[in-house]
Amino acid sequence: MINAVILAGSDKNKSGTPYECKALIKIGEKFLIEYVLDAVCNSKHISRRVVVGPGQLKEFLISRYPQVEFIEEDNSIMRNAKKAIEFLNDNKKILFLTADLPFITAEAIDHFIEESIKSGADICYPIVEKSVNDEKYPQMKRTYGTVKEGTFTGGNAIIITPSVFERCYSLAEKLVEKRKNPIAMARLIGPTILLLFLTKRLSIQKVEKRVSKVFKVKAKAIISTYPELGQDVDKDSDLMVAKLYLEKKR
């Protein structure tokens, strides 16, 4: 069993994000965060569930998800993650998810957790091949990077061993800021990685080795067949497309 943290921080004053609290945008019959909460609550591998977000989420959780714990947000994703780790005060691995994943399922979460545990890694990050995304969600726009094994996008989730968090904090904060820019991320990890990426000679294994060395941890990319892990809502266009997909499912 592992713990789960949903990062539902408000987006007020952040460039390019028109929503003060995306978690409480209504899509179909539910609020955006409910799709994530339902998946997390139905996972067979999660023990404690925590939401980090603005105060307005607290009453919502008390009334609809009393089994979910709440922490008032700080002013950045990494500080919110740190607060959650300190709040949980547990050595269990933690699954971090964003609150804007309207297609997420317990099945997708469980597969990611199971493969991560099998890997024995301290940090696991899901990646999804472009053809898998395009087959199921062709209208959802994603940021892709090409390596030897194919063209992939990253998921909006990560599993981490709490004890390694502090040593990763500084660089991880910079990577989070550049998460929509594969070239900038490669540059942060190292010039060799950037060169290999630009010349299409980079492999997943080389990225894993470099990240493991830089962070002094064992890092693993988990190839997922569940594109739901990466279909987040960043823009009005994403919201419109998500509504269309969810209406078709009803």
GROMACS .gro file of C-alpha atoms in nm:
model
  250
    1MET     CA    1   0.000   0.000   0.000
    2ILE     CA    2   0.112   0.355  -0.072
    3ASN     CA    3  -0.026   0.702   0.003
    4ALA     CA    4  -0.172   0.942  -0.253
    5VAL     CA    5  -0.157   1.321  -0.271
    6ILE     CA    6  -0.371   1.523  -0.512
    7LEU     CA    7  -0.215   1.861  -0.587
    8ALA     CA    8  -0.511   2.094  -0.634
    9GLY     CA    9  -0.343   2.430  -0.581
   10SER     CA   10  -0.520   2.739  -0.707
   11ASP     CA   11  -0.391   2.883  -1.035
   12LYS     CA   12  -0.467   3.249  -0.967
   13ASN     CA   13  -0.215   3.490  -1.119
   14LYS     CA   14  -0.028   3.218  -1.306
   15SER     CA   15   0.047   3.310  -1.664
   16GLY     CA   16  -0.167   3.137  -1.923
   17THR     CA   17  -0.406   2.980  -1.673
   18PRO     CA   18  -0.746   3.149  -1.657
   19TYR     CA   19  -0.880   2.949  -1.359
   20GLU     CA   20  -0.849   3.044  -0.993
   21CYS     CA   21  -0.928   2.689  -0.884
   22LYS     CA   22  -0.938   2.439  -1.169
   23ALA     CA   23  -1.034   2.164  -0.926
   24LEU     CA   24  -1.386   2.309  -0.897
   25ILE     CA   25  -1.458   2.354  -1.266
   26LYS     CA   26  -1.770   2.157  -1.359
   27ILE     CA   27  -1.723   1.907  -1.640
   28GLY     CA   28  -2.028   1.699  -1.716
   29GLU     CA   29  -2.195   1.591  -1.395
   30LYS     CA   30  -1.892   1.632  -1.167
   31PHE     CA   31  -1.629   1.881  -1.063
   32LEU     CA   32  -1.286   1.823  -1.218
   33ILE     CA   33  -1.129   1.707  -0.892
   34GLU     CA   34  -1.404   1.447  -0.843
   35TYR     CA   35  -1.281   1.244  -1.138
   36VAL     CA   36  -0.941   1.219  -0.971
   37LEU     CA   37  -1.082   1.158  -0.624
   38ASP     CA   38  -1.308   0.878  -0.746
   39ALA     CA   39  -1.017   0.704  -0.919
   40VAL     CA   40  -0.788   0.741  -0.617
   41CYS     CA   41  -1.057   0.625  -0.373
   42ASN     CA   42  -1.123   0.316  -0.587
   43SER     CA   43  -0.756   0.220  -0.617
   44LYS     CA   44  -0.673  -0.109  -0.444
   45HIS     CA   45  -0.319   0.003  -0.357
   46ILE     CA   46  -0.379   0.334  -0.176
   47SER     CA   47  -0.418   0.370   0.200
   48ARG     CA   48  -0.430   0.743   0.284
   49ARG     CA   49  -0.556   1.011   0.046
   50VAL     CA   50  -0.466   1.378   0.084
   51VAL     CA   51  -0.568   1.688  -0.111
   52VAL     CA   52  -0.351   2.001  -0.105
   53GLY     CA   53  -0.539   2.308  -0.221
   54PRO     CA   54  -0.720   2.633  -0.140
   55GLY     CA   55  -0.944   2.659   0.165
   56GLN     CA   56  -1.261   2.648  -0.045
   57LEU     CA   57  -1.195   2.278  -0.110
   58LYS     CA   58  -1.209   2.185   0.258
   59GLU     CA   59  -1.588   2.201   0.302
   60PHE     CA   60  -1.636   2.030  -0.033
   61LEU     CA   61  -1.423   1.736   0.083
   62ILE     CA   62  -1.590   1.714   0.423
   63SER     CA   63  -1.934   1.689   0.262
   64ARG     CA   64  -1.848   1.454  -0.027
   65TYR     CA   65  -1.523   1.273   0.054
   66PRO     CA   66  -1.490   1.250   0.433
   67GLN     CA   67  -1.223   0.979   0.396
   68VAL     CA   68  -0.992   1.229   0.224
   69GLU     CA   69  -0.760   1.448   0.432
   70PHE     CA   70  -0.695   1.813   0.351
   71ILE     CA   71  -0.397   2.052   0.370
   72GLU     CA   72  -0.410   2.424   0.296
   73GLU     CA   73  -0.193   2.506  -0.005
   74ASP     CA   74   0.136   2.695  -0.012
   75ASN     CA   75   0.247   2.904  -0.313
   76SER     CA   76   0.416   2.642  -0.535
   77ILE     CA   77   0.378   2.281  -0.645
   78MET     CA   78   0.701   2.175  -0.475
   79ARG     CA   79   0.613   2.346  -0.145
   80ASN     CA   80   0.272   2.180  -0.158
   81ALA     CA   81   0.440   1.843  -0.209
   82LYS     CA   82   0.673   1.910   0.084
   83LYS     CA   83   0.381   2.002   0.310
   84ALA     CA   84   0.205   1.679   0.215
   85ILE     CA   85   0.512   1.466   0.292
   86GLU     CA   86   0.551   1.633   0.632
   87PHE     CA   87   0.177   1.593   0.701
   88LEU     CA   88   0.174   1.223   0.614
   89ASN     CA   89   0.489   1.159   0.822
   90ASP     CA   90   0.512   0.808   0.680
   91ASN     CA   91   0.780   0.608   0.501
   92LYS     CA   92   0.532   0.465   0.249
   93LYS     CA   93   0.585   0.567  -0.114
   94ILE     CA   94   0.364   0.855  -0.227
   95LEU     CA   95   0.172   0.890  -0.552
   96PHE     CA   96   0.141   1.257  -0.649
   97LEU     CA   97  -0.134   1.347  -0.899
   98THR     CA   98  -0.267   1.676  -1.027
   99ALA     CA   99  -0.636   1.753  -0.984
  100ASP     CA  100  -0.705   1.820  -1.353
  101LEU     CA  101  -0.722   1.468  -1.500
  102PRO     CA  102  -1.084   1.418  -1.611
  103PHE     CA  103  -1.030   1.075  -1.773
  104ILE     CA  104  -0.823   0.917  -1.495
  105THR     CA  105  -0.927   0.571  -1.372
  106ALA     CA  106  -0.840   0.346  -1.080
  107GLU     CA  107  -0.715   0.091  -1.332
  108ALA     CA  108  -0.463   0.340  -1.476
  109ILE     CA  109  -0.345   0.434  -1.127
  110ASP     CA  110  -0.313   0.072  -1.014
  111HIS     CA  111  -0.109  -0.024  -1.320
  112PHE     CA  112   0.132   0.265  -1.258
  113ILE     CA  113   0.165   0.175  -0.889
  114GLU     CA  114   0.220  -0.196  -0.961
  115GLU     CA  115   0.488  -0.133  -1.224
  116SER     CA  116   0.658   0.123  -0.999
  117ILE     CA  117   0.673  -0.116  -0.704
  118LYS     CA  118   0.813  -0.391  -0.930
  119SER     CA  119   1.090  -0.157  -1.047
  120GLY     CA  120   1.220  -0.097  -0.695
  121ALA     CA  121   1.294   0.265  -0.790
  122ASP     CA  122   1.284   0.568  -0.558
  123ILE     CA  123   1.123   0.788  -0.824
  124CYS     CA  124   0.891   0.663  -1.098
  125TYR     CA  125   0.739   0.871  -1.375
  126PRO     CA  126   0.482   0.747  -1.629
  127ILE     CA  127   0.533   0.805  -2.001
  128VAL     CA  128   0.287   0.726  -2.279
  129GLU     CA  129   0.369   0.662  -2.644
  130LYS     CA  130   0.217   0.911  -2.889
  131SER     CA  131   0.024   0.651  -3.090
  132VAL     CA  132  -0.148   0.533  -2.769
  133ASN     CA  133  -0.255   0.889  -2.692
  134ASP     CA  134  -0.364   0.961  -3.047
  135GLU     CA  135  -0.569   0.643  -3.072
  136LYS     CA  136  -0.781   0.722  -2.767
  137TYR     CA  137  -0.768   1.103  -2.737
  138PRO     CA  138  -0.670   1.242  -3.080
  139GLN     CA  139  -0.808   1.589  -3.008
  140MET     CA  140  -0.625   1.641  -2.679
  141LYS     CA  141  -0.303   1.837  -2.737
  142ARG     CA  142   0.007   1.710  -2.561
  143THR     CA  143   0.378   1.798  -2.541
  144TYR     CA  144   0.596   1.519  -2.684
  145GLY     CA  145   0.962   1.427  -2.684
  146THR     CA  146   1.129   1.179  -2.918
  147VAL     CA  147   1.383   0.921  -2.798
  148LYS     CA  148   1.521   0.603  -2.956
  149GLU     CA  149   1.226   0.398  -2.838
  150GLY     CA  150   0.964   0.631  -2.984
  151THR     CA  151   0.779   0.957  -2.922
  152PHE     CA  152   0.639   0.996  -2.570
  153THR     CA  153   0.451   1.235  -2.348
  154GLY     CA  154   0.476   1.245  -1.970
  155GLY     CA  155   0.196   1.176  -1.726
  156ASN     CA  156   0.071   1.414  -1.459
  157ALA     CA  157   0.178   1.179  -1.184
  158ILE     CA  158   0.489   1.066  -1.001
  159ILE     CA  159   0.566   0.812  -0.732
  160ILE     CA  160   0.842   0.897  -0.487
  161THR     CA  161   1.000   0.755  -0.173
  162PRO     CA  162   0.960   1.033   0.089
  163SER     CA  163   1.314   0.998   0.223
  164VAL     CA  164   1.470   1.110  -0.109
  165PHE     CA  165   1.252   1.419  -0.151
  166GLU     CA  166   1.478   1.675   0.016
  167ARG     CA  167   1.785   1.589  -0.189
  168CYS     CA  168   1.583   1.622  -0.511
  169TYR     CA  169   1.404   1.945  -0.418
  170SER     CA  170   1.615   2.214  -0.585
  171LEU     CA  171   1.652   2.057  -0.931
  172ALA     CA  172   1.303   1.909  -0.924
  173GLU     CA  173   1.159   2.257  -0.870
  174LYS     CA  174   1.335   2.377  -1.187
  175LEU     CA  175   1.218   2.072  -1.384
  176VAL     CA  176   0.858   2.133  -1.275
  177GLU     CA  177   0.883   2.490  -1.405
  178LYS     CA  178   1.005   2.360  -1.744
  179ARG     CA  179   0.775   2.054  -1.762
  180LYS     CA  180   0.606   2.171  -2.083
  181ASN     CA  181   0.941   2.218  -2.262
  182PRO     CA  182   1.137   1.895  -2.331
  183ILE     CA  183   1.443   2.082  -2.461
  184ALA     CA  184   1.464   2.300  -2.148
  185MET     CA  185   1.426   1.990  -1.930
  186ALA     CA  186   1.703   1.810  -2.118
  187ARG     CA  187   1.927   2.114  -2.077
  188LEU     CA  188   1.873   2.111  -1.700
  189ILE     CA  189   1.963   1.743  -1.671
  190GLY     CA  190   2.290   1.794  -1.859
  191PRO     CA  191   2.454   1.898  -2.188
  192THR     CA  192   2.511   1.538  -2.300
  193ILE     CA  193   2.142   1.458  -2.256
  194LEU     CA  194   2.049   1.773  -2.447
  195LEU     CA  195   2.281   1.685  -2.736
  196LEU     CA  196   2.153   1.327  -2.756
  197PHE     CA  197   1.794   1.452  -2.746
  198LEU     CA  198   1.850   1.707  -3.023
  199THR     CA  199   2.022   1.446  -3.244
  200LYS     CA  200   1.751   1.183  -3.171
  201ARG     CA  201   2.006   0.947  -3.014
  202LEU     CA  202   1.874   0.967  -2.661
  203SER     CA  203   1.732   0.649  -2.503
  204ILE     CA  204   1.502   0.606  -2.204
  205GLN     CA  205   1.774   0.411  -2.025
  206LYS     CA  206   2.025   0.697  -2.066
  207VAL     CA  207   1.774   0.943  -1.922
  208GLU     CA  208   1.709   0.711  -1.627
  209LYS     CA  209   2.082   0.672  -1.560
  210ARG     CA  210   2.146   1.046  -1.580
  211VAL     CA  211   1.850   1.140  -1.358
  212SER     CA  212   1.953   0.870  -1.108
  213LYS     CA  213   2.306   1.012  -1.098
  214VAL     CA  214   2.201   1.376  -1.068
  215PHE     CA  215   1.942   1.311  -0.795
  216LYS     CA  216   2.145   1.032  -0.626
  217VAL     CA  217   1.843   0.802  -0.640
  218LYS     CA  218   1.714   0.516  -0.850
  219ALA     CA  219   1.482   0.666  -1.113
  220LYS     CA  220   1.261   0.476  -1.355
  221ALA     CA  221   1.035   0.574  -1.646
  222ILE     CA  222   0.725   0.356  -1.648
  223ILE     CA  223   0.584   0.306  -1.998
  224SER     CA  224   0.209   0.314  -1.949
  225THR     CA  225  -0.064   0.205  -2.186
  226TYR     CA  226  -0.308   0.435  -2.006
  227PRO     CA  227  -0.313   0.779  -2.172
  228GLU     CA  228  -0.559   0.892  -1.904
  229LEU     CA  229  -0.258   0.963  -1.681
  230GLY     CA  230  -0.151   1.253  -1.899
  231GLN     CA  231  -0.467   1.417  -2.026
  232ASP     CA  232  -0.472   1.730  -1.813
  233VAL     CA  233  -0.678   2.045  -1.857
  234ASP     CA  234  -0.449   2.345  -1.902
  235LYS     CA  235  -0.641   2.569  -2.140
  236ASP     CA  236  -0.997   2.653  -2.242
  237SER     CA  237  -0.949   2.437  -2.552
  238ASP     CA  238  -0.856   2.139  -2.331
  239LEU     CA  239  -1.169   2.197  -2.126
  240MET     CA  240  -1.392   2.203  -2.433
  241VAL     CA  241  -1.244   1.881  -2.572
  242ALA     CA  242  -1.266   1.708  -2.232
  243LYS     CA  243  -1.636   1.796  -2.210
  244LEU     CA  244  -1.696   1.645  -2.555
  245TYR     CA  245  -1.521   1.317  -2.465
  246LEU     CA  246  -1.706   1.285  -2.135
  247GLU     CA  247  -2.042   1.352  -2.301
  248LYS     CA  248  -1.972   1.068  -2.548
  249LYS     CA  249  -1.902   0.829  -2.259
  250ARG     CA  250  -2.238   0.898  -2.090
   0.00000   0.00000   0.00000
